[in-house]
Short mmCIF file of C-alpha atoms and ligand atoms in Angstrom, two decimals:
data_model
loop_
_atom_site.label_atom_id
_atom_site.label_comp_id
_atom_site.label_asym_id
_atom_site.label_seq_id
_atom_site.Cartn_x
_atom_site.Cartn_y
_atom_site.Cartn_z
CA UNK Z 15 0.00 0.00 0.00
CA UNK Z 16 2.74 2.45 1.07
CA UNK Z 17 4.79 1.47 -1.95
CA UNK Z 18 1.85 2.04 -4.25
CA UNK Z 19 1.23 5.45 -2.78
CA UNK Z 20 4.90 6.32 -3.12
CA UNK Z 21 4.82 5.30 -6.78
CA UNK Z 22 1.82 7.53 -7.37
CA UNK Z 23 3.59 10.41 -5.71
CA UNK Z 24 6.64 9.81 -7.86
CA UNK Z 25 4.57 9.83 -11.04
CA UNK Z 26 2.84 12.96 -9.81
CA UNK Z 27 6.16 14.73 -9.17
CA UNK Z 28 7.50 13.70 -12.57
CA UNK Z 29 4.35 14.95 -14.27
CA UNK Z 30 4.58 18.27 -12.46
CA UNK Z 31 8.26 18.54 -13.45
CA UNK Z 32 7.40 17.85 -17.11
CA UNK Z 33 4.61 20.40 -16.90
CA UNK Z 34 6.90 23.08 -15.43
CA UNK Z 35 9.62 22.39 -18.00
CA UNK Z 36 7.04 22.58 -20.80
CA UNK Z 37 5.68 25.86 -19.50
CA UNK Z 38 9.13 27.37 -19.05
CA UNK Z 39 10.22 26.11 -22.44
CA UNK Z 40 7.06 27.53 -23.94
CA UNK Z 41 7.60 30.88 -22.28
CA UNK Z 42 11.14 30.92 -23.50
CA UNK Z 43 9.98 30.17 -27.05
CA UNK Z 44 7.34 32.86 -26.82
CA UNK Z 45 9.81 35.64 -26.20
CA UNK Z 46 12.67 37.23 -28.08
CA UNK Z 47 15.75 38.94 -26.72
CA UNK Z 48 18.10 41.33 -28.52
CA UNK Z 49 21.78 40.72 -27.96
CA UNK Z 50 24.38 43.43 -27.49
CA UNK Z 51 25.15 43.82 -31.18
CA UNK Z 52 22.18 46.20 -31.59
CA UNK Z 53 22.22 49.61 -29.90
CA UNK Z 54 19.08 51.51 -29.01
CA UNK Z 55 18.65 55.25 -29.03
CA UNK Z 56 16.54 58.24 -30.02
CA UNK Z 57 16.89 60.84 -32.76
CA UNK Z 58 16.19 64.56 -33.17
CA UNK Z 59 17.45 67.41 -35.34
CA UNK Z 60 18.78 70.88 -34.57
CA UNK Z 61 16.14 73.13 -36.12
CA UNK Z 62 13.32 70.99 -34.76
CA UNK Z 63 14.39 71.23 -31.11
CA UNK Z 64 17.11 73.77 -30.37
CA UNK Z 65 15.47 77.19 -30.59
CA UNK Z 66 17.97 80.00 -29.88
CA UNK Z 67 17.81 80.74 -33.58
CA UNK Z 68 19.96 83.87 -33.41
CA UNK Z 69 21.96 83.40 -30.22
CA UNK Z 70 25.72 83.42 -29.72
CA UNK Z 71 26.69 84.21 -33.28
CA UNK Z 72 24.41 81.77 -35.10
CA UNK Z 73 23.69 82.71 -38.73
CA UNK Z 74 20.35 82.50 -40.53
CA UNK Z 75 19.35 79.12 -41.94
CA UNK Z 76 16.81 78.52 -44.68
CA UNK Z 77 14.30 77.43 -42.04
CA UNK Z 78 14.78 80.68 -40.09
CA UNK Z 79 14.12 82.46 -43.35
CA UNK Z 80 11.09 80.38 -44.40
CA UNK Z 81 9.40 80.54 -41.01
CA UNK Z 82 9.93 84.30 -40.66
CA UNK Z 83 9.34 85.44 -44.21
CA UNK Z 84 7.10 83.04 -46.12
CA UNK Z 85 3.81 81.21 -45.79
CA UNK Z 86 5.42 77.79 -46.01
CA UNK Z 87 4.36 76.61 -42.55
CA UNK Z 88 0.70 75.56 -42.16
CA UNK Z 89 0.15 77.23 -38.78
CA UNK Z 90 2.78 79.97 -39.18
CA UNK Z 91 4.76 78.58 -36.26
CA UNK Z 92 8.55 78.81 -36.07
CA UNK Z 93 11.49 76.99 -34.51
CA UNK Z 94 12.65 80.18 -32.76
CA UNK Z 95 12.26 78.50 -29.36
CA UNK Z 96 11.07 74.98 -30.28
CA UNK Z 97 11.92 72.63 -27.35
CA UNK Z 98 14.58 75.07 -26.11
CA UNK Z 99 17.14 72.27 -26.27
CA UNK Z 100 19.99 74.69 -26.97
CA UNK Z 101 19.62 75.76 -23.34
CA UNK Z 102 18.20 72.50 -21.98
CA UNK Z 103 20.44 69.89 -23.55
CA UNK Z 104 21.36 68.55 -20.13
CA UNK Z 105 17.68 67.91 -19.41
CA UNK Z 106 17.45 65.98 -22.68
CA UNK Z 107 20.48 63.92 -21.76
CA UNK Z 108 18.88 63.04 -18.41
CA UNK Z 109 15.74 61.84 -20.17
CA UNK Z 110 17.72 59.67 -22.59
CA UNK Z 111 19.78 58.22 -19.80
CA UNK Z 112 16.77 57.55 -17.59
CA UNK Z 113 15.22 55.40 -20.32
CA UNK Z 114 18.41 53.34 -20.57
CA UNK Z 115 19.14 54.37 -24.17
CA UNK Z 116 22.74 54.28 -25.32
CA UNK Z 117 22.78 56.38 -28.49
CA UNK Z 118 21.57 59.87 -29.29
CA UNK Z 119 21.32 60.91 -32.90
CA UNK Z 120 21.19 64.71 -33.11
CA UNK Z 121 22.19 67.18 -35.80
CA UNK Z 122 24.54 70.12 -35.79
CA UNK Z 123 23.19 73.44 -37.03
CA UNK Z 124 25.57 74.40 -39.84
CA UNK Z 125 24.90 78.08 -39.12
CA UNK Z 126 26.02 77.83 -35.49
CA UNK Z 127 29.45 76.68 -36.65
CA UNK Z 128 29.74 78.63 -39.92
CA UNK Z 129 27.23 81.51 -39.77
CA UNK Z 130 27.57 82.31 -43.48
CA UNK Z 131 28.16 78.72 -44.49
CA UNK Z 132 31.76 79.27 -45.58
CA UNK Z 133 34.93 78.50 -43.64
CA UNK Z 134 36.37 81.99 -43.57
CA UNK Z 135 34.16 82.70 -40.57
CA UNK Z 136 34.09 80.10 -37.78
CA UNK Z 137 31.94 80.82 -34.75
CA UNK Z 138 33.83 79.75 -31.63
CA UNK Z 139 30.70 79.87 -29.45
CA UNK Z 140 28.98 77.47 -31.79
CA UNK Z 141 31.94 75.11 -31.70
CA UNK Z 142 31.99 75.26 -27.90
CA UNK Z 143 28.30 74.53 -27.58
CA UNK Z 144 28.45 71.20 -29.45
CA UNK Z 145 31.76 70.33 -27.84
CA UNK Z 146 30.21 70.65 -24.38
CA UNK Z 147 27.16 68.75 -25.51
CA UNK Z 148 29.22 65.85 -26.92
CA UNK Z 149 31.27 65.71 -23.73
CA UNK Z 150 28.13 65.61 -21.60
CA UNK Z 151 26.67 62.77 -23.65
CA UNK Z 152 29.82 60.70 -23.36
CA UNK Z 153 30.09 61.41 -19.63
CA UNK Z 154 26.58 59.94 -19.31
CA UNK Z 155 27.37 56.79 -21.25
CA UNK Z 156 25.51 57.86 -24.40
CA UNK Z 157 27.18 57.60 -27.78
CA UNK Z 158 26.73 60.66 -30.02
CA UNK Z 159 25.52 59.84 -33.53
CA UNK Z 160 25.93 63.11 -35.38
CA UNK Z 161 24.01 64.22 -38.44
CA UNK Z 162 25.91 66.95 -40.24
CA UNK Z 163 23.06 68.21 -42.35
CA UNK Z 164 19.44 67.86 -41.33
CA UNK Z 165 17.93 70.33 -43.84
CA UNK Z 166 18.93 73.65 -42.22
CA UNK Z 167 21.67 74.94 -44.51
CA UNK Z 168 22.73 78.60 -44.37
CA UNK Z 169 20.44 81.05 -46.08
CA UNK Z 170 23.47 82.77 -47.62
CA UNK Z 171 24.36 79.55 -49.45
CA UNK Z 172 20.79 79.23 -50.64
CA UNK Z 173 21.08 82.66 -52.21
CA UNK Z 174 24.12 81.32 -54.06
CA UNK Z 175 21.95 78.54 -55.48
CA UNK Z 176 21.70 76.04 -52.61
CA UNK Z 177 21.65 72.38 -53.62
CA UNK Z 178 20.95 73.30 -57.24
CA UNK Z 179 24.48 74.68 -57.44
CA UNK Z 180 27.55 72.41 -57.80
CA UNK Z 181 29.56 74.64 -55.45
CA UNK Z 182 27.36 73.40 -52.60
CA UNK Z 183 29.41 70.19 -52.70
CA UNK Z 184 32.53 72.14 -51.73
CA UNK Z 185 30.76 74.16 -49.05
CA UNK Z 186 29.38 71.02 -47.43
CA UNK Z 187 32.76 69.27 -47.65
CA UNK Z 188 34.47 72.21 -45.90
CA UNK Z 189 31.81 72.24 -43.20
CA UNK Z 190 32.27 68.48 -42.70
CA UNK Z 191 36.03 68.96 -42.50
CA UNK Z 192 35.51 71.49 -39.70
CA UNK Z 193 33.33 68.99 -37.80
CA UNK Z 194 35.81 66.13 -38.19
CA UNK Z 195 38.65 68.37 -37.08
CA UNK Z 196 36.93 69.62 -33.92
CA UNK Z 197 34.78 66.65 -32.87
CA UNK Z 198 36.22 63.58 -34.61
CA UNK Z 199 38.28 62.65 -31.56
CA UNK Z 200 34.99 61.94 -29.74
CA UNK Z 201 32.37 61.38 -32.44
CA UNK Z 202 32.74 57.97 -34.09
CA UNK Z 203 29.47 57.74 -35.98
CA UNK Z 204 28.57 60.36 -38.58
CA UNK Z 205 25.57 60.74 -40.83
CA UNK Z 206 26.36 63.16 -43.64
CA UNK Z 207 22.92 64.04 -44.97
CA UNK Z 208 19.44 63.30 -43.74
CA UNK Z 209 16.83 62.19 -46.28
CA UNK Z 210 17.93 63.85 -49.53
CA UNK Z 211 14.60 62.84 -51.08
CA UNK Z 212 12.63 64.92 -48.56
CA UNK Z 213 14.62 68.07 -49.28
CA UNK Z 214 14.94 67.65 -53.03
CA UNK Z 215 11.38 66.47 -53.72
CA UNK Z 216 9.00 67.04 -50.83
CA UNK Z 217 10.28 70.46 -49.75
CA UNK Z 218 10.62 71.55 -53.38
CA UNK Z 219 6.99 70.64 -54.03
CA UNK Z 220 5.88 72.62 -50.97
CA UNK Z 221 7.97 75.58 -52.05
CA UNK Z 222 6.43 75.46 -55.51
CA UNK Z 223 2.91 75.25 -54.08
CA UNK Z 224 3.15 77.73 -51.20
CA UNK Z 225 6.05 80.08 -51.78
CA UNK Z 226 7.03 80.42 -55.41
CA UNK Z 227 5.02 78.89 -58.24
CA UNK Z 228 7.93 79.41 -60.64
CA UNK Z 229 10.08 76.90 -58.71
CA UNK Z 230 11.66 74.71 -61.45
CA UNK Z 231 10.15 71.32 -60.58
CA UNK Z 232 11.14 68.43 -62.83
CA UNK Z 233 14.74 69.65 -62.98
CA UNK Z 234 15.66 70.92 -59.55
CA UNK Z 235 14.83 67.60 -57.80
CA UNK Z 236 17.48 65.80 -59.84
CA UNK Z 237 20.14 68.51 -59.57
CA UNK Z 238 19.65 68.79 -55.83
CA UNK Z 239 19.95 65.03 -55.31
CA UNK Z 240 22.96 64.83 -57.63
CA UNK Z 241 24.87 67.41 -55.61
CA UNK Z 242 23.91 65.81 -52.31
CA UNK Z 243 25.23 62.45 -53.47
CA UNK Z 244 28.45 64.08 -54.63
CA UNK Z 245 28.78 65.97 -51.34
CA UNK Z 246 28.33 62.72 -49.43
CA UNK Z 247 30.98 60.88 -51.43
CA UNK Z 248 33.44 63.80 -51.21
CA UNK Z 249 33.05 63.83 -47.44
CA UNK Z 250 33.57 60.09 -47.32
CA UNK Z 251 36.75 60.43 -49.39
CA UNK Z 252 38.01 63.33 -47.30
CA UNK Z 253 37.54 61.33 -44.11
CA UNK Z 254 39.34 58.27 -45.51
CA UNK Z 255 42.33 60.39 -46.58
CA UNK Z 256 42.62 62.78 -43.70
CA UNK Z 257 41.01 61.36 -40.56
CA UNK Z 258 40.19 57.66 -40.72
CA UNK Z 259 43.58 56.41 -39.59
CA UNK Z 260 43.57 58.46 -36.39
CA UNK Z 261 39.86 58.84 -35.66
CA UNK Z 262 38.56 55.44 -36.79
CA UNK Z 263 34.95 56.56 -37.16
CA UNK Z 264 32.12 55.34 -39.37
CA UNK Z 265 30.20 57.34 -41.95
CA UNK Z 266 26.72 56.80 -43.33
CA UNK Z 267 23.81 58.64 -44.90
CA UNK Z 268 20.16 58.50 -43.79
CA UNK Z 269 17.66 57.68 -46.54
CA UNK Z 270 13.90 57.87 -46.46
CA UNK Z 271 12.71 54.29 -46.91
CA UNK Z 272 8.95 53.88 -46.75
CA UNK Z 273 7.32 50.69 -47.98
CA UNK Z 274 4.92 50.28 -50.88
CA UNK Z 275 2.26 47.73 -51.74
CA UNK Z 276 0.54 47.33 -55.12
CA UNK Z 277 -3.05 48.65 -55.07
CA UNK Z 278 -4.15 45.54 -57.00
CA UNK Z 279 -2.62 42.26 -58.13
CA UNK Z 280 -2.14 43.59 -61.64
CA UNK Z 281 1.32 43.44 -63.18
CA UNK Z 282 1.05 47.16 -63.94
CA UNK Z 283 0.65 48.02 -60.25
CA UNK Z 284 3.44 45.66 -59.23
CA UNK Z 285 5.76 47.33 -61.73
CA UNK Z 286 4.63 50.71 -60.42
CA UNK Z 287 5.77 49.64 -56.93
CA UNK Z 288 9.21 48.84 -58.35
CA UNK Z 289 9.29 52.27 -60.00
CA UNK Z 290 8.34 54.06 -56.81
CA UNK Z 291 11.07 52.24 -54.88
CA UNK Z 292 13.51 53.27 -57.56
CA UNK Z 293 12.48 56.95 -57.52
CA UNK Z 294 12.54 57.29 -53.74
CA UNK Z 295 15.26 54.98 -52.56
CA UNK Z 296 17.08 53.32 -55.49
CA UNK Z 297 17.82 56.84 -56.76
CA UNK Z 298 20.23 57.22 -53.79
CA UNK Z 299 21.33 53.76 -52.77
CA UNK Z 300 22.07 52.57 -56.29
CA UNK Z 301 24.83 55.18 -56.83
CA UNK Z 302 26.20 54.51 -53.35
CA UNK Z 303 26.41 50.77 -53.89
CA UNK Z 304 26.98 50.48 -57.65
CA UNK Z 305 28.18 53.97 -58.66
CA UNK Z 306 25.25 55.10 -60.83
CA UNK Z 307 21.52 55.83 -60.95
CA UNK Z 308 19.13 52.90 -61.53
CA UNK Z 309 18.86 51.98 -65.21
CA UNK Z 310 15.06 52.39 -65.27
CA UNK Z 311 15.31 55.95 -64.00
CA UNK Z 312 18.04 56.84 -66.47
CA UNK Z 313 16.10 55.49 -69.43
CA UNK Z 314 12.71 56.84 -68.38
CA UNK Z 315 13.84 60.40 -67.66
CA UNK Z 316 16.06 60.50 -70.74
CA UNK Z 317 13.25 59.53 -73.11
CA UNK Z 318 10.69 61.84 -71.51
CA UNK Z 319 13.17 64.73 -71.48
CA UNK Z 320 13.83 64.36 -75.22
CA UNK Z 321 10.09 64.15 -75.95
CA UNK Z 322 9.61 67.33 -73.95
CA UNK Z 323 12.09 69.20 -76.14
CA UNK Z 324 15.20 69.07 -73.94
CA UNK Z 325 18.57 68.39 -75.57
CA UNK Z 326 19.59 65.98 -72.83
CA UNK Z 327 18.16 64.17 -69.83
CA UNK Z 328 16.96 66.23 -66.89
CA UNK Z 329 18.73 63.60 -64.76
CA UNK Z 330 22.40 64.65 -64.54
CA UNK Z 331 25.16 62.15 -65.31
CA UNK Z 332 28.09 61.13 -63.12
CA UNK Z 333 31.58 61.21 -64.63
CA UNK Z 334 33.60 57.97 -64.50
CA UNK Z 335 35.66 59.38 -61.64
CA UNK Z 336 32.55 60.38 -59.71
CA UNK Z 337 31.14 56.89 -60.18
CA UNK Z 338 34.28 55.36 -58.72
CA UNK Z 339 34.25 57.78 -55.80
CA UNK Z 340 30.59 57.11 -55.09
CA UNK Z 341 30.78 53.32 -55.19
CA UNK Z 342 30.74 51.87 -51.66
CA UNK Z 343 31.28 55.30 -50.08
CA UNK Z 344 29.67 54.36 -46.77
CA UNK Z 345 30.13 52.24 -43.69
CA UNK Z 346 26.40 51.96 -43.10
CA UNK Z 347 23.11 53.04 -44.62
CA UNK Z 348 20.61 54.79 -42.36
CA UNK Z 349 17.03 53.70 -42.91
CA UNK Z 350 14.41 56.28 -41.92
CA UNK Z 351 11.19 54.30 -41.94
CA UNK Z 352 7.71 55.30 -40.83
CA UNK Z 353 4.82 54.27 -43.01
CA UNK Z 354 3.52 52.27 -45.95
CA UNK Z 355 1.56 53.30 -49.01
CA UNK Z 356 -0.43 51.73 -51.79
CA UNK Z 357 0.73 52.35 -55.33
CA UNK Z 358 -1.25 52.46 -58.55
CA UNK Z 359 0.31 52.67 -62.02
CA UNK Z 360 -0.68 55.95 -63.59
CA UNK Z 361 -0.07 56.61 -67.26
CA UNK Z 362 -2.59 59.45 -67.34
CA UNK Z 363 -0.30 61.94 -65.59
CA UNK Z 364 0.52 65.01 -67.64
CA UNK Z 365 3.52 64.99 -69.95
CA UNK Z 366 5.00 68.15 -68.41
CA UNK Z 367 8.45 67.88 -66.82
CA UNK Z 368 7.88 66.82 -63.23
CA UNK Z 369 9.24 64.26 -60.82
CA UNK Z 370 5.75 62.83 -60.17
CA UNK Z 371 5.07 62.51 -63.89
CA UNK Z 372 8.42 60.79 -64.42
CA UNK Z 373 7.50 58.21 -61.80
CA UNK Z 374 4.15 57.41 -63.49
CA UNK Z 375 2.49 56.19 -60.34
CA UNK Z 376 0.01 57.42 -57.76
CA UNK Z 377 0.87 56.81 -54.14
CA UNK Z 378 -1.87 56.84 -51.50
CA UNK Z 379 -2.91 55.68 -48.04
CA UNK Z 380 -5.93 53.55 -47.26
CA UNK Z 381 -8.63 55.79 -45.63
CA UNK Z 382 -9.57 52.86 -43.38
CA UNK Z 383 -6.24 53.29 -41.58
CA UNK Z 384 -7.59 56.50 -40.02
CA UNK Z 385 -10.14 54.54 -38.04
CA UNK Z 386 -8.25 51.29 -37.51
CA UNK Z 387 -4.81 51.97 -36.16
CA UNK Z 388 -4.08 48.29 -35.45
CA UNK Z 389 -4.52 47.47 -39.11
CA UNK Z 390 -2.42 50.46 -40.08
CA UNK Z 391 0.40 49.42 -37.72
CA UNK Z 392 0.30 45.88 -39.07
CA UNK Z 393 0.78 47.06 -42.62
CA UNK Z 394 3.42 49.64 -41.65
CA UNK Z 395 5.57 47.12 -39.82
CA UNK Z 396 5.04 44.32 -42.34
CA UNK Z 397 6.29 46.87 -44.84
CA UNK Z 398 9.42 47.46 -42.76
CA UNK Z 399 10.28 43.75 -42.95
CA UNK Z 400 9.73 43.75 -46.72
CA UNK Z 401 11.94 46.75 -47.33
CA UNK Z 402 14.74 45.38 -45.17
CA UNK Z 403 14.77 42.18 -47.23
CA UNK Z 404 14.59 44.26 -50.42
CA UNK Z 405 17.75 46.11 -49.37
CA UNK Z 406 19.52 42.87 -48.41
CA UNK Z 407 18.69 41.24 -51.75
CA UNK Z 408 19.28 44.16 -54.10
CA UNK Z 409 22.08 46.18 -52.52
CA UNK Z 410 24.59 43.65 -51.21
CA UNK Z 411 23.26 43.40 -47.67
CA UNK Z 412 24.88 46.59 -46.31
CA UNK Z 413 25.26 47.35 -42.61
CA UNK Z 414 22.11 49.26 -41.60
CA UNK Z 415 21.08 51.67 -38.92
CA UNK Z 416 17.37 52.11 -38.42
CA UNK Z 417 18.20 55.78 -38.13
CA UNK Z 418 14.58 56.83 -37.58
CA UNK Z 419 11.39 54.98 -36.78
CA UNK Z 420 8.41 56.74 -35.33
CA UNK Z 421 4.68 57.01 -35.07
CA UNK Z 422 2.65 60.14 -35.63
CA UNK Z 423 -0.53 60.65 -33.61
CA UNK Z 424 -2.68 63.44 -32.21
CA UNK Z 425 -0.84 63.67 -28.90
CA UNK Z 426 -1.69 62.69 -25.32
CA UNK Z 427 0.28 60.81 -22.72
CA UNK Z 428 -1.55 57.50 -23.11
CA UNK Z 429 -0.02 56.62 -26.47
CA UNK Z 430 -0.92 52.94 -26.64
CA UNK Z 431 -0.87 53.16 -30.44
CA UNK Z 432 2.80 54.22 -30.40
CA UNK Z 433 3.65 51.44 -27.92
CA UNK Z 434 2.02 48.90 -30.23
CA UNK Z 435 3.89 50.35 -33.22
CA UNK Z 436 7.28 50.22 -31.52
CA UNK Z 437 6.68 46.70 -30.21
CA UNK Z 438 5.64 45.44 -33.64
CA UNK Z 439 8.58 47.18 -35.30
CA UNK Z 440 11.01 45.70 -32.76
CA UNK Z 441 9.73 42.21 -33.51
CA UNK Z 442 10.27 42.83 -37.22
CA UNK Z 443 13.77 44.12 -36.54
CA UNK Z 444 14.62 41.13 -34.33
CA UNK Z 445 13.42 38.79 -37.06
CA UNK Z 446 15.37 40.70 -39.69
CA UNK Z 447 18.57 40.27 -37.67
CA UNK Z 448 18.12 36.75 -36.38
CA UNK Z 449 16.19 35.05 -39.16
CA UNK Z 450 16.85 37.06 -42.31
CA UNK Z 451 20.53 37.77 -41.67
CA UNK Z 452 20.19 41.55 -42.05
CA UNK Z 453 22.97 43.54 -40.42
CA UNK Z 454 21.14 46.10 -38.27
CA UNK Z 455 23.44 47.82 -35.81
CA UNK Z 456 21.18 50.48 -34.32
CA UNK Z 457 17.53 51.14 -33.74
CA UNK Z 458 16.78 54.84 -33.18
CA UNK Z 459 13.32 56.11 -32.36
CA UNK Z 460 12.03 59.38 -33.75
CA UNK Z 461 11.70 61.17 -31.53
CA UNK Z 462 12.93 61.81 -28.02
CA UNK Z 463 10.09 64.33 -27.66
CA UNK Z 464 7.46 66.19 -29.66
CA UNK Z 465 9.21 68.65 -31.94
CA UNK Z 466 8.69 71.28 -34.65
CA UNK Z 467 7.49 69.13 -37.53
CA UNK Z 468 8.60 71.30 -40.47
CA UNK Z 469 5.80 72.58 -42.71
CA UNK Z 470 3.21 71.05 -40.35
CA UNK Z 471 4.35 73.10 -37.35
CA UNK Z 472 3.71 71.58 -33.92
CA UNK Z 473 0.53 69.62 -34.68
CA UNK Z 474 2.02 66.17 -35.43
CA UNK Z 475 3.22 64.37 -32.31
CA UNK Z 476 5.93 61.74 -32.55
CA UNK Z 477 7.75 62.02 -29.23
CA UNK Z 478 8.30 59.58 -26.38
CA UNK Z 479 8.03 62.69 -24.23
CA UNK Z 480 5.35 65.33 -24.58
CA UNK Z 481 6.52 68.95 -24.54
CA UNK Z 482 4.36 71.77 -23.23
CA UNK Z 483 4.93 74.37 -25.94
CA UNK Z 484 2.93 77.04 -24.14
CA UNK Z 485 5.11 76.82 -21.04
CA UNK Z 486 8.24 79.00 -21.32
CA UNK Z 487 10.14 76.19 -19.60
CA UNK Z 488 9.02 73.71 -22.27
CA UNK Z 489 8.40 71.05 -19.62
CA UNK Z 490 8.81 67.48 -20.83
CA UNK Z 491 6.46 64.71 -19.59
CA UNK Z 492 6.92 60.99 -20.30
CA UNK Z 493 4.29 59.22 -22.34
CA UNK Z 494 3.40 55.53 -21.99
CA UNK Z 495 5.87 54.84 -24.81
CA UNK Z 496 8.75 56.28 -22.76
CA UNK Z 497 7.78 53.98 -19.91
CA UNK Z 498 7.56 51.03 -22.28
CA UNK Z 499 11.06 51.72 -23.64
CA UNK Z 500 12.45 52.00 -20.12
CA UNK Z 501 11.01 48.61 -19.19
CA UNK Z 502 12.02 46.99 -22.48
CA UNK Z 503 15.63 48.07 -22.14
CA UNK Z 504 16.03 46.42 -18.74
CA UNK Z 505 16.08 43.00 -20.45
CA UNK Z 506 15.79 43.81 -24.18
CA UNK Z 507 13.19 41.07 -24.21
CA UNK Z 508 9.74 41.09 -25.79
CA UNK Z 509 7.05 38.53 -25.27
CA UNK Z 510 5.35 37.35 -28.41
CA UNK Z 511 1.59 37.26 -28.11
C1 NOJ D 630 11.99 62.39 -41.12
C2 NOJ D 630 12.81 63.59 -40.79
O1 NOJ D 630 14.16 63.24 -40.81
C3 NOJ D 630 12.44 64.26 -39.48
O2 NOJ D 630 13.04 65.51 -39.47
C4 NOJ D 630 10.95 64.33 -39.32
O3 NOJ D 630 10.58 65.03 -38.18
C5 NOJ D 630 10.42 62.92 -39.30
N1 NOJ D 630 10.67 62.33 -40.58
C6 NOJ D 630 8.95 62.80 -38.98
O4 NOJ D 630 8.18 63.32 -39.99
#
């Protein structure tokens, strides 16, 4: 009898043990953990947060000019004060540190360092400001990831022609040289230019619509991008020759990489998706990886230009030497990813010279996404996975930074939609690294806090922290997403549900 009971007990204990092991095993399977090869951080840019637009010798940037003198901005707001980060950078550092983040991607205002844009006039106070800032970041265990140009070039250089002028390549190279010289001992990760497509296409279209209807669309987009690519590769070359041996830093560029789905299953729409990728992303990464623009773009713009009465393509050509200099001129590619779109082939667009007409596609969002954010987030983050594999397969699997990822909503501290978005994106990123073999080194959230959102003023909210823009102190308050990030970073583990 005793023996029988003992046997039963033994079986019971074994069953419990099996049960516990199964549960633990299951729990382990149902979670993912990032290892130390991926760094986490947040991103911002100078004009969007600093304020102090004319303090301590800073020169006028194009955004100072646009916000003060034109009707470009929807609500007429300015970045004159913004988040006041010029004065409160130590507060920002505390917030980043308190969340457990290890990288901060910020940009340097060109006009604080070189008020007129050219190197004959260096502003010592500007140099000191970023030097102190970089030191403070490092002292707090946060690695500075520095963007040299986040859209706010000097107004005086714009008068000289801005990115439509080839000389801009030299001005940007000299500016970069100044940054390497003064900060390269401490800054080891540089991003030359942020989202050339947004400046050369999106801003140009806004300027044409709201500021100057004579803006030369259809030509300026291509010239602007051409000079940005050349500036990037010159800076890369300069660094390799002059600084790499002693400073040992890495240089990349941040590209806007949204994802696109065909509106229907038709071959026409699928080809239109390919075209849209080419005109937004291939336009930049193709020269950086292979030394030239994508063949489809070259052929398409050439033939339309000739039909339109031009003597040559509106898309400029690279010389052989430029092609060699461009090829593989990066250590990493920054991927700025936010949303997805549907794409429909459109052959009915007008024949006038224009970037949109060249692309021959209509890009749109599904109206249902406005009422169903879960569905929207699913398609956004599925799109992120697709685009990461697209880069791996078509551009030699480069090292990537997710240099921006963020979610735009109406504001409020209870941002469960943003938490869901970040969680879903993190799962996609984990999968990309661990299953798809994609080399992602950093994941940077846009943004640390709500900021000046360019032509849309302060209405869009993308921050982990909310900023009270009516309070002179610009108080920052954590949202649910900031709390989520803090918790996540304690273990870098996510449960899959
Ligand atoms: C990309 C830009 O780099 C950044 O300046 C902007 O605020 C975000 N997108 C959000 O729109």
